[in-house]
Every structure is written in structure tokens, then in C-alpha cells.
């Protein structure tokens, strides 16, 4: 269970780093330096896959990671847009 919690946290951190490297992100004034943030996000996703492989079969671990990334990259911009839309009158 601890592996799944740590994997979820690492996957979310990695997806946020990749999001913050995008030129379309709305959280920071300027995007993070592209190559460094993308490589760091990819490294966190690789660590996530290694953690998932400790407690699940390879196919299940890959599908869990892809599903989590799909959800994180879909809902993170939505939540950020909702937060910033309430701040402006």
C-alpha cells in the first residue's frame, strides 16, 4: 500500500513538472525551463513505474501509470483554471 501511495505522489509531481514546462500553463508567470523540467518529470515518472512494478505485474503497472497521467494531465489544468477564475472579478 505504501508503494501505491508513493507512486501516486511521484506521478502527480512528475505530471505537474511537465505541465509547468508547457508554454500554455497558467500557474506561473513564465514556464519552467523546458528541458530541465521535462527531464525531471520523466525521471519522476520512471521512479513511479519502478515503484508500481514492486507491487503489480508489468502490464498492470504500465496501465496504472498511463491512467494516472491521463487523469492528472486532464484535471490539473481544469482545477487551475477554476481557481484563477474565482480570484478575478
PDB file of N, CA and C in Angstrom:
ATOM      1  N   UNK A   1       0.819  -1.194   0.000  1.00  0.00           N
ATOM      2  CA  UNK A   1       0.000   0.000   0.000  1.00  0.00           C
ATOM      3  C   UNK A   1       0.865   1.261   0.000  1.00  0.00           C
ATOM      4  N   UNK A   2       1.974   1.191   0.726  1.00  0.00           N
ATOM      5  CA  UNK A   2       2.873   2.340   0.770  1.00  0.00           C
ATOM      6  C   UNK A   2       3.469   2.620  -0.607  1.00  0.00           C
ATOM      7  N   UNK A   3       3.757   1.565  -1.369  1.00  0.00           N
ATOM      8  CA  UNK A   3       4.281   1.750  -2.726  1.00  0.00           C
ATOM      9  C   UNK A   3       3.278   2.484  -3.609  1.00  0.00           C
ATOM     10  N   UNK A   4       2.003   2.163  -3.454  1.00  0.00           N
ATOM     11  CA  UNK A   4       0.973   2.807  -4.268  1.00  0.00           C
ATOM     12  C   UNK A   4       0.814   4.283  -3.907  1.00  0.00           C
ATOM     13  N   UNK A   5       0.897   4.600  -2.628  1.00  0.00           N
ATOM     14  CA  UNK A   5       0.787   5.996  -2.202  1.00  0.00           C
ATOM     15  C   UNK A   5       1.980   6.794  -2.699  1.00  0.00           C
ATOM     16  N   UNK A   6       3.174   6.251  -2.526  1.00  0.00           N
ATOM     17  CA  UNK A   6       4.378   6.945  -3.001  1.00  0.00           C
ATOM     18  C   UNK A   6       4.362   7.082  -4.520  1.00  0.00           C
ATOM     19  N   UNK A   7       3.905   6.050  -5.214  1.00  0.00           N
ATOM     20  CA  UNK A   7       3.830   6.106  -6.676  1.00  0.00           C
ATOM     21  C   UNK A   7       2.847   7.185  -7.116  1.00  0.00           C
ATOM     22  N   UNK A   8       1.735   7.309  -6.429  1.00  0.00           N
ATOM     23  CA  UNK A   8       0.755   8.339  -6.773  1.00  0.00           C
ATOM     24  C   UNK A   8       1.331   9.733  -6.572  1.00  0.00           C
ATOM     25  N   UNK A   9       2.036   9.938  -5.478  1.00  0.00           N
ATOM     26  CA  UNK A   9       2.637  11.251  -5.215  1.00  0.00           C
ATOM     27  C   UNK A   9       3.713  11.589  -6.241  1.00  0.00           C
ATOM     28  N   UNK A  10       4.550  10.612  -6.571  1.00  0.00           N
ATOM     29  CA  UNK A  10       5.593  10.849  -7.570  1.00  0.00           C
ATOM     30  C   UNK A  10       5.001  11.101  -8.952  1.00  0.00           C
ATOM     31  N   UNK A  11       3.967  10.358  -9.307  1.00  0.00           N
ATOM     32  CA  UNK A  11       3.337  10.546 -10.617  1.00  0.00           C
ATOM     33  C   UNK A  11       2.694  11.933 -10.698  1.00  0.00           C
ATOM     34  N   UNK A  12       2.049  12.362  -9.623  1.00  0.00           N
ATOM     35  CA  UNK A  12       1.441  13.692  -9.633  1.00  0.00           C
ATOM     36  C   UNK A  12       2.516  14.774  -9.724  1.00  0.00           C
ATOM     37  N   UNK A  13       3.598  14.634  -8.971  1.00  0.00           N
ATOM     38  CA  UNK A  13       4.681  15.622  -9.032  1.00  0.00           C
ATOM     39  C   UNK A  13       5.303  15.666 -10.424  1.00  0.00           C
ATOM     40  N   UNK A  14       5.511  14.519 -11.028  1.00  0.00           N
ATOM     41  CA  UNK A  14       6.074  14.477 -12.377  1.00  0.00           C
ATOM     42  C   UNK A  14       5.150  15.104 -13.404  1.00  0.00           C
ATOM     43  N   UNK A  15       3.855  14.849 -13.287  1.00  0.00           N
ATOM     44  CA  UNK A  15       2.918  15.437 -14.250  1.00  0.00           C
ATOM     45  C   UNK A  15       2.808  16.939 -14.067  1.00  0.00           C
ATOM     46  N   UNK A  16       2.899  17.424 -12.839  1.00  0.00           N
ATOM     47  CA  UNK A  16       2.876  18.874 -12.609  1.00  0.00           C
ATOM     48  C   UNK A  16       4.139  19.521 -13.174  1.00  0.00           C
ATOM     49  N   UNK A  17       5.285  18.882 -13.033  1.00  0.00           N
ATOM     50  CA  UNK A  17       6.514  19.435 -13.611  1.00  0.00           C
ATOM     51  C   UNK A  17       6.417  19.540 -15.134  1.00  0.00           C
ATOM     52  N   UNK A  18       5.893  18.516 -15.759  1.00  0.00           N
ATOM     53  CA  UNK A  18       5.732  18.556 -17.221  1.00  0.00           C
ATOM     54  C   UNK A  18       4.725  19.638 -17.604  1.00  0.00           C
ATOM     55  N   UNK A  19       3.656  19.784 -16.828  1.00  0.00           N
ATOM     56  CA  UNK A  19       2.666  20.834 -17.092  1.00  0.00           C
ATOM     57  C   UNK A  19       3.293  22.219 -16.952  1.00  0.00           C
ATOM     58  N   UNK A  20       4.105  22.423 -15.916  1.00  0.00           N
ATOM     59  CA  UNK A  20       4.715  23.730 -15.693  1.00  0.00           C
ATOM     60  C   UNK A  20       5.762  24.081 -16.743  1.00  0.00           C
ATOM     61  N   UNK A  21       6.250  23.087 -17.477  1.00  0.00           N
ATOM     62  CA  UNK A  21       7.203  23.352 -18.556  1.00  0.00           C
ATOM     63  C   UNK A  21       6.495  23.754 -19.847  1.00  0.00           C
ATOM     64  N   UNK A  22       5.187  23.602 -19.886  1.00  0.00           N
ATOM     65  CA  UNK A  22       4.427  23.926 -21.096  1.00  0.00           C
ATOM     66  C   UNK A  22       4.271  25.433 -21.244  1.00  0.00           C
ATOM     67  N   UNK A  23       4.265  25.896 -22.481  1.00  0.00           N
ATOM     68  CA  UNK A  23       4.073  27.329 -22.711  1.00  0.00           C
ATOM     69  C   UNK A  23       2.626  27.747 -22.481  1.00  0.00           C
ATOM     70  N   UNK A  24       1.703  26.790 -22.402  1.00  0.00           N
ATOM     71  CA  UNK A  24       0.285  27.087 -22.195  1.00  0.00           C
ATOM     72  C   UNK A  24      -0.135  27.030 -20.726  1.00  0.00           C
ATOM     73  N   UNK A  25       0.798  26.780 -19.804  1.00  0.00           N
ATOM     74  CA  UNK A  25       0.436  26.680 -18.398  1.00  0.00           C
ATOM     75  C   UNK A  25       0.033  28.041 -17.850  1.00  0.00           C
ATOM     76  N   UNK A  26      -0.837  28.047 -16.851  1.00  0.00           N
ATOM     77  CA  UNK A  26      -1.372  29.281 -16.294  1.00  0.00           C
ATOM     78  C   UNK A  26      -1.063  29.460 -14.813  1.00  0.00           C
ATOM     79  N   UNK A  27      -0.233  28.602 -14.247  1.00  0.00           N
ATOM     80  CA  UNK A  27       0.045  28.690 -12.821  1.00  0.00           C
ATOM     81  C   UNK A  27       1.164  29.674 -12.510  1.00  0.00           C
ATOM     82  N   UNK A  28       2.210  29.672 -13.311  1.00  0.00           N
ATOM     83  CA  UNK A  28       3.354  30.561 -13.111  1.00  0.00           C
ATOM     84  C   UNK A  28       3.348  31.671 -14.157  1.00  0.00           C
ATOM     85  N   UNK A  29       4.068  32.747 -13.878  1.00  0.00           N
ATOM     86  CA  UNK A  29       4.161  33.834 -14.859  1.00  0.00           C
ATOM     87  C   UNK A  29       4.881  33.381 -16.125  1.00  0.00           C
ATOM     88  N   UNK A  30       5.939  32.603 -15.954  1.00  0.00           N
ATOM     89  CA  UNK A  30       6.684  32.054 -17.092  1.00  0.00           C
ATOM     90  C   UNK A  30       6.818  30.558 -16.900  1.00  0.00           C
ATOM     91  N   UNK A  31       6.854  29.826 -17.988  1.00  0.00           N
ATOM     92  CA  UNK A  31       7.040  28.370 -17.828  1.00  0.00           C
ATOM     93  C   UNK A  31       8.429  28.046 -17.294  1.00  0.00           C
ATOM     94  N   UNK A  32       8.547  26.900 -16.663  1.00  0.00           N
ATOM     95  CA  UNK A  32       9.856  26.443 -16.200  1.00  0.00           C
ATOM     96  C   UNK A  32      10.747  26.169 -17.409  1.00  0.00           C
ATOM     97  N   UNK A  33      12.064  26.200 -17.229  1.00  0.00           N
ATOM     98  CA  UNK A  33      12.947  25.859 -18.349  1.00  0.00           C
ATOM     99  C   UNK A  33      12.582  24.479 -18.888  1.00  0.00           C
ATOM    100  N   UNK A  34      12.304  24.429 -20.190  1.00  0.00           N
ATOM    101  CA  UNK A  34      11.698  23.268 -20.805  1.00  0.00           C
ATOM    102  C   UNK A  34      12.406  21.951 -20.609  1.00  0.00           C
ATOM    103  N   UNK A  35      13.678  21.886 -20.961  1.00  0.00           N
ATOM    104  CA  UNK A  35      14.366  20.599 -20.931  1.00  0.00           C
ATOM    105  C   UNK A  35      14.552  20.089 -19.507  1.00  0.00           C
ATOM    106  N   UNK A  36      14.924  20.956 -18.587  1.00  0.00           N
ATOM    107  CA  UNK A  36      15.173  20.518 -17.213  1.00  0.00           C
ATOM    108  C   UNK A  36      13.897  20.011 -16.549  1.00  0.00           C
ATOM    109  N   UNK A  37      12.803  20.744 -16.698  1.00  0.00           N
ATOM    110  CA  UNK A  37      11.550  20.336 -16.062  1.00  0.00           C
ATOM    111  C   UNK A  37      10.990  19.071 -16.704  1.00  0.00           C
ATOM    112  N   UNK A  38      11.104  18.961 -18.009  1.00  0.00           N
ATOM    113  CA  UNK A  38      10.593  17.752 -18.677  1.00  0.00           C
ATOM    114  C   UNK A  38      11.412  16.519 -18.301  1.00  0.00           C
ATOM    115  N   UNK A  39      12.734  16.663 -18.219  1.00  0.00           N
ATOM    116  CA  UNK A  39      13.570  15.532 -17.824  1.00  0.00           C
ATOM    117  C   UNK A  39      13.312  15.148 -16.376  1.00  0.00           C
ATOM    118  N   UNK A  40      13.122  16.144 -15.512  1.00  0.00           N
ATOM    119  CA  UNK A  40      12.817  15.842 -14.103  1.00  0.00           C
ATOM    120  C   UNK A  40      11.466  15.146 -13.997  1.00  0.00           C
ATOM    121  N   UNK A  41      10.483  15.612 -14.758  1.00  0.00           N
ATOM    122  CA  UNK A  41       9.179  14.956 -14.760  1.00  0.00           C
ATOM    123  C   UNK A  41       9.266  13.532 -15.275  1.00  0.00           C
ATOM    124  N   UNK A  42      10.052  13.321 -16.330  1.00  0.00           N
ATOM    125  CA  UNK A  42      10.228  11.972 -16.868  1.00  0.00           C
ATOM    126  C   UNK A  42      10.936  11.065 -15.862  1.00  0.00           C
ATOM    127  N   UNK A  43      11.898  11.610 -15.131  1.00  0.00           N
ATOM    128  CA  UNK A  43      12.592  10.822 -14.110  1.00  0.00           C
ATOM    129  C   UNK A  43      11.636  10.425 -12.990  1.00  0.00           C
ATOM    130  N   UNK A  44      10.764  11.337 -12.599  1.00  0.00           N
ATOM    131  CA  UNK A  44       9.777  11.001 -11.570  1.00  0.00           C
ATOM    132  C   UNK A  44       8.786   9.955 -12.071  1.00  0.00           C
ATOM    133  N   UNK A  45       8.418  10.036 -13.338  1.00  0.00           N
ATOM    134  CA  UNK A  45       7.517   9.026 -13.895  1.00  0.00           C
ATOM    135  C   UNK A  45       8.213   7.673 -13.979  1.00  0.00           C
ATOM    136  N   UNK A  46       9.501   7.662 -14.285  1.00  0.00           N
ATOM    137  CA  UNK A  46      10.258   6.412 -14.275  1.00  0.00           C
ATOM    138  C   UNK A  46      10.338   5.807 -12.877  1.00  0.00           C
ATOM    139  N   UNK A  47      10.547   6.668 -11.872  1.00  0.00           N
ATOM    140  CA  UNK A  47      10.555   6.182 -10.490  1.00  0.00           C
ATOM    141  C   UNK A  47       9.177   5.658 -10.093  1.00  0.00           C
ATOM    142  N   UNK A  48       8.135   6.301 -10.602  1.00  0.00           N
ATOM    143  CA  UNK A  48       6.778   5.828 -10.343  1.00  0.00           C
ATOM    144  C   UNK A  48       6.583   4.429 -10.917  1.00  0.00           C
ATOM    145  N   UNK A  49       7.048   4.233 -12.138  1.00  0.00           N
ATOM    146  CA  UNK A  49       6.913   2.917 -12.757  1.00  0.00           C
ATOM    147  C   UNK A  49       7.680   1.857 -11.969  1.00  0.00           C
ATOM    148  N   UNK A  50       8.863   2.193 -11.494  1.00  0.00           N
ATOM    149  CA  UNK A  50       9.626   1.233 -10.690  1.00  0.00           C
ATOM    150  C   UNK A  50       8.895   0.875  -9.407  1.00  0.00           C
ATOM    151  N   UNK A  51       8.281   1.867  -8.761  1.00  0.00           N
ATOM    152  CA  UNK A  51       7.515   1.581  -7.541  1.00  0.00           C
ATOM    153  C   UNK A  51       6.293   0.713  -7.849  1.00  0.00           C
ATOM    154  N   UNK A  52       5.614   1.009  -8.941  1.00  0.00           N
ATOM    155  CA  UNK A  52       4.443   0.211  -9.293  1.00  0.00           C
ATOM    156  C   UNK A  52       4.818  -1.222  -9.649  1.00  0.00           C
ATOM    157  N   UNK A  53       5.985  -1.394 -10.245  1.00  0.00           N
ATOM    158  CA  UNK A  53       6.435  -2.745 -10.596  1.00  0.00           C
ATOM    159  C   UNK A  53       6.745  -3.591  -9.364  1.00  0.00           C
ATOM    160  N   UNK A  54       6.966  -2.951  -8.224  1.00  0.00           N
ATOM    161  CA  UNK A  54       7.234  -3.686  -6.991  1.00  0.00           C
ATOM    162  C   UNK A  54       5.994  -4.399  -6.462  1.00  0.00           C
ATOM    163  N   UNK A  55       4.816  -3.860  -6.790  1.00  0.00           N
ATOM    164  CA  UNK A  55       3.606  -4.438  -6.200  1.00  0.00           C
ATOM    165  C   UNK A  55       2.572  -4.899  -7.227  1.00  0.00           C
ATOM    166  N   UNK A  56       2.818  -4.677  -8.510  1.00  0.00           N
ATOM    167  CA  UNK A  56       1.875  -5.097  -9.551  1.00  0.00           C
ATOM    168  C   UNK A  56       2.642  -5.769 -10.689  1.00  0.00           C
ATOM    169  N   UNK A  57       1.918  -6.448 -11.553  1.00  0.00           N
ATOM    170  CA  UNK A  57       2.548  -7.065 -12.730  1.00  0.00           C
ATOM    171  C   UNK A  57       2.946  -5.953 -13.709  1.00  0.00           C
ATOM    172  N   UNK A  58       3.862  -6.227 -14.638  1.00  0.00           N
ATOM    173  CA  UNK A  58       4.323  -5.174 -15.557  1.00  0.00           C
ATOM    174  C   UNK A  58       3.203  -4.519 -16.364  1.00  0.00           C
ATOM    175  N   UNK A  59       2.304  -5.306 -16.907  1.00  0.00           N
ATOM    176  CA  UNK A  59       1.221  -4.719 -17.707  1.00  0.00           C
ATOM    177  C   UNK A  59       0.311  -3.848 -16.844  1.00  0.00           C
ATOM    178  N   UNK A  60      -0.012  -4.335 -15.653  1.00  0.00           N
ATOM    179  CA  UNK A  60      -0.867  -3.561 -14.750  1.00  0.00           C
ATOM    180  C   UNK A  60      -0.174  -2.279 -14.326  1.00  0.00           C
ATOM    181  N   UNK A  61       1.122  -2.340 -14.041  1.00  0.00           N
ATOM    182  CA  UNK A  61       1.859  -1.155 -13.612  1.00  0.00           C
ATOM    183  C   UNK A  61       1.882  -0.097 -14.705  1.00  0.00           C
ATOM    184  N   UNK A  62       2.107  -0.513 -15.935  1.00  0.00           N
ATOM    185  CA  UNK A  62       2.145   0.444 -17.049  1.00  0.00           C
ATOM    186  C   UNK A  62       0.771   1.070 -17.258  1.00  0.00           C
ATOM    187  N   UNK A  63      -0.273   0.249 -17.226  1.00  0.00           N
ATOM    188  CA  UNK A  63      -1.616   0.794 -17.411  1.00  0.00           C
ATOM    189  C   UNK A  63      -2.026   1.701 -16.256  1.00  0.00           C
ATOM    190  N   UNK A  64      -1.604   1.391 -15.030  1.00  0.00           N
ATOM    191  CA  UNK A  64      -1.894   2.270 -13.895  1.00  0.00           C
ATOM    192  C   UNK A  64      -1.210   3.620 -14.068  1.00  0.00           C
ATOM    193  N   UNK A  65       0.045   3.597 -14.509  1.00  0.00           N
ATOM    194  CA  UNK A  65       0.774   4.841 -14.719  1.00  0.00           C
ATOM    195  C   UNK A  65       0.142   5.674 -15.821  1.00  0.00           C
ATOM    196  N   UNK A  66      -0.187   5.046 -16.925  1.00  0.00           N
ATOM    197  CA  UNK A  66      -0.789   5.781 -18.050  1.00  0.00           C
ATOM    198  C   UNK A  66      -2.145   6.359 -17.653  1.00  0.00           C
ATOM    199  N   UNK A  67      -2.926   5.604 -16.912  1.00  0.00           N
ATOM    200  CA  UNK A  67      -4.230   6.089 -16.472  1.00  0.00           C
ATOM    201  C   UNK A  67      -4.079   7.263 -15.506  1.00  0.00           C
ATOM    202  N   UNK A  68      -3.132   7.165 -14.584  1.00  0.00           N
ATOM    203  CA  UNK A  68      -2.915   8.263 -13.650  1.00  0.00           C
ATOM    204  C   UNK A  68      -2.439   9.519 -14.376  1.00  0.00           C
ATOM    205  N   UNK A  69      -1.530   9.365 -15.324  1.00  0.00           N
ATOM    206  CA  UNK A  69      -1.041  10.525 -16.075  1.00  0.00           C
ATOM    207  C   UNK A  69      -2.156  11.159 -16.901  1.00  0.00           C
ATOM    208  N   UNK A  70      -2.989  10.329 -17.497  1.00  0.00           N
ATOM    209  CA  UNK A  70      -4.107  10.851 -18.270  1.00  0.00           C
ATOM    210  C   UNK A  70      -5.039  11.678 -17.370  1.00  0.00           C
ATOM    211  N   UNK A  71      -5.316  11.165 -16.195  1.00  0.00           N
ATOM    212  CA  UNK A  71      -6.187  11.891 -15.271  1.00  0.00           C
ATOM    213  C   UNK A  71      -5.513  13.169 -14.766  1.00  0.00           C
ATOM    214  N   UNK A  72      -4.240  13.078 -14.414  1.00  0.00           N
ATOM    215  CA  UNK A  72      -3.540  14.252 -13.885  1.00  0.00           C
ATOM    216  C   UNK A  72      -3.419  15.346 -14.935  1.00  0.00           C
ATOM    217  N   UNK A  73      -3.072  14.976 -16.169  1.00  0.00           N
ATOM    218  CA  UNK A  73      -2.928  15.988 -17.218  1.00  0.00           C
ATOM    219  C   UNK A  73      -4.267  16.520 -17.702  1.00  0.00           C
ATOM    220  N   UNK A  74      -5.342  15.822 -17.410  1.00  0.00           N
ATOM    221  CA  UNK A  74      -6.667  16.324 -17.779  1.00  0.00           C
ATOM    222  C   UNK A  74      -7.235  17.249 -16.718  1.00  0.00           C
ATOM    223  N   UNK A  75      -7.060  16.874 -15.447  1.00  0.00           N
ATOM    224  CA  UNK A  75      -7.717  17.627 -14.381  1.00  0.00           C
ATOM    225  C   UNK A  75      -6.870  18.747 -13.794  1.00  0.00           C
ATOM    226  N   UNK A  76      -5.548  18.685 -13.878  1.00  0.00           N
ATOM    227  CA  UNK A  76      -4.711  19.765 -13.334  1.00  0.00           C
ATOM    228  C   UNK A  76      -5.001  21.104 -14.010  1.00  0.00           C
ATOM    229  N   UNK A  77      -5.028  21.201 -15.343  1.00  0.00           N
ATOM    230  CA  UNK A  77      -5.364  22.499 -15.952  1.00  0.00           C
ATOM    231  C   UNK A  77      -6.785  22.953 -15.618  1.00  0.00           C
ATOM    232  N   UNK A  78      -7.699  21.998 -15.489  1.00  0.00           N
ATOM    233  CA  UNK A  78      -9.070  22.352 -15.146  1.00  0.00           C
ATOM    234  C   UNK A  78      -9.149  22.959 -13.753  1.00  0.00           C
ATOM    235  N   UNK A  79      -8.505  22.334 -12.780  1.00  0.00           N
ATOM    236  CA  UNK A  79      -8.529  22.869 -11.418  1.00  0.00           C
ATOM    237  C   UNK A  79      -7.826  24.214 -11.326  1.00  0.00           C
ATOM    238  N   UNK A  80      -6.729  24.388 -12.038  1.00  0.00           N
ATOM    239  CA  UNK A  80      -6.025  25.674 -12.030  1.00  0.00           C
ATOM    240  C   UNK A  80      -6.895  26.750 -12.651  1.00  0.00           C
ATOM    241  N   UNK A  81      -7.585  26.438 -13.730  1.00  0.00           N
ATOM    242  CA  UNK A  81      -8.487  27.408 -14.353  1.00  0.00           C
ATOM    243  C   UNK A  81      -9.631  27.766 -13.410  1.00  0.00           C
ATOM    244  N   UNK A  82     -10.170  26.804 -12.693  1.00  0.00           N
ATOM    245  CA  UNK A  82     -11.236  27.083 -11.739  1.00  0.00           C
ATOM    246  C   UNK A  82     -10.761  27.961 -10.586  1.00  0.00           C
ATOM    247  N   UNK A  83      -9.565  27.717 -10.118  1.00  0.00           N
ATOM    248  CA  UNK A  83      -9.026  28.519  -9.003  1.00  0.00           C
ATOM    249  C   UNK A  83      -8.811  29.955  -9.438  1.00  0.00           C
ATOM    250  N   UNK A  84      -8.213  30.153 -10.617  1.00  0.00           N
ATOM    251  CA  UNK A  84      -7.921  31.515 -11.067  1.00  0.00           C
ATOM    252  C   UNK A  84      -9.159  32.234 -11.562  1.00  0.00           C
ATOM    253  N   UNK A  85     -10.189  31.538 -11.991  1.00  0.00           N
ATOM    254  CA  UNK A  85     -11.400  32.211 -12.427  1.00  0.00           C
ATOM    255  C   UNK A  85     -12.171  32.778 -11.239  1.00  0.00           C
ATOM    256  N   UNK A  86     -12.024  32.216 -10.067  1.00  0.00           N
ATOM    257  CA  UNK A  86     -12.700  32.719  -8.866  1.00  0.00           C
ATOM    258  C   UNK A  86     -11.963  33.906  -8.256  1.00  0.00           C
ATOM    259  N   UNK A  87     -10.686  34.056  -8.535  1.00  0.00           N
ATOM    260  CA  UNK A  87      -9.917  35.182  -7.996  1.00  0.00           C
ATOM    261  C   UNK A  87     -10.209  36.472  -8.725  1.00  0.00           C
ATOM    262  N   UNK A  88     -10.487  36.397 -10.011  1.00  0.00           N
ATOM    263  CA  UNK A  88     -10.753  37.618 -10.778  1.00  0.00           C
ATOM    264  C   UNK A  88     -12.234  37.949 -10.727  1.00  0.00           C
ATOM    265  N   UNK A  89     -12.574  39.235 -10.621  1.00  0.00           N
ATOM    266  CA  UNK A  89     -13.990  39.601 -10.524  1.00  0.00           C
ATOM    267  C   UNK A  89     -14.726  39.462 -11.837  1.00  0.00           C
TER     268      UNK A  89
END
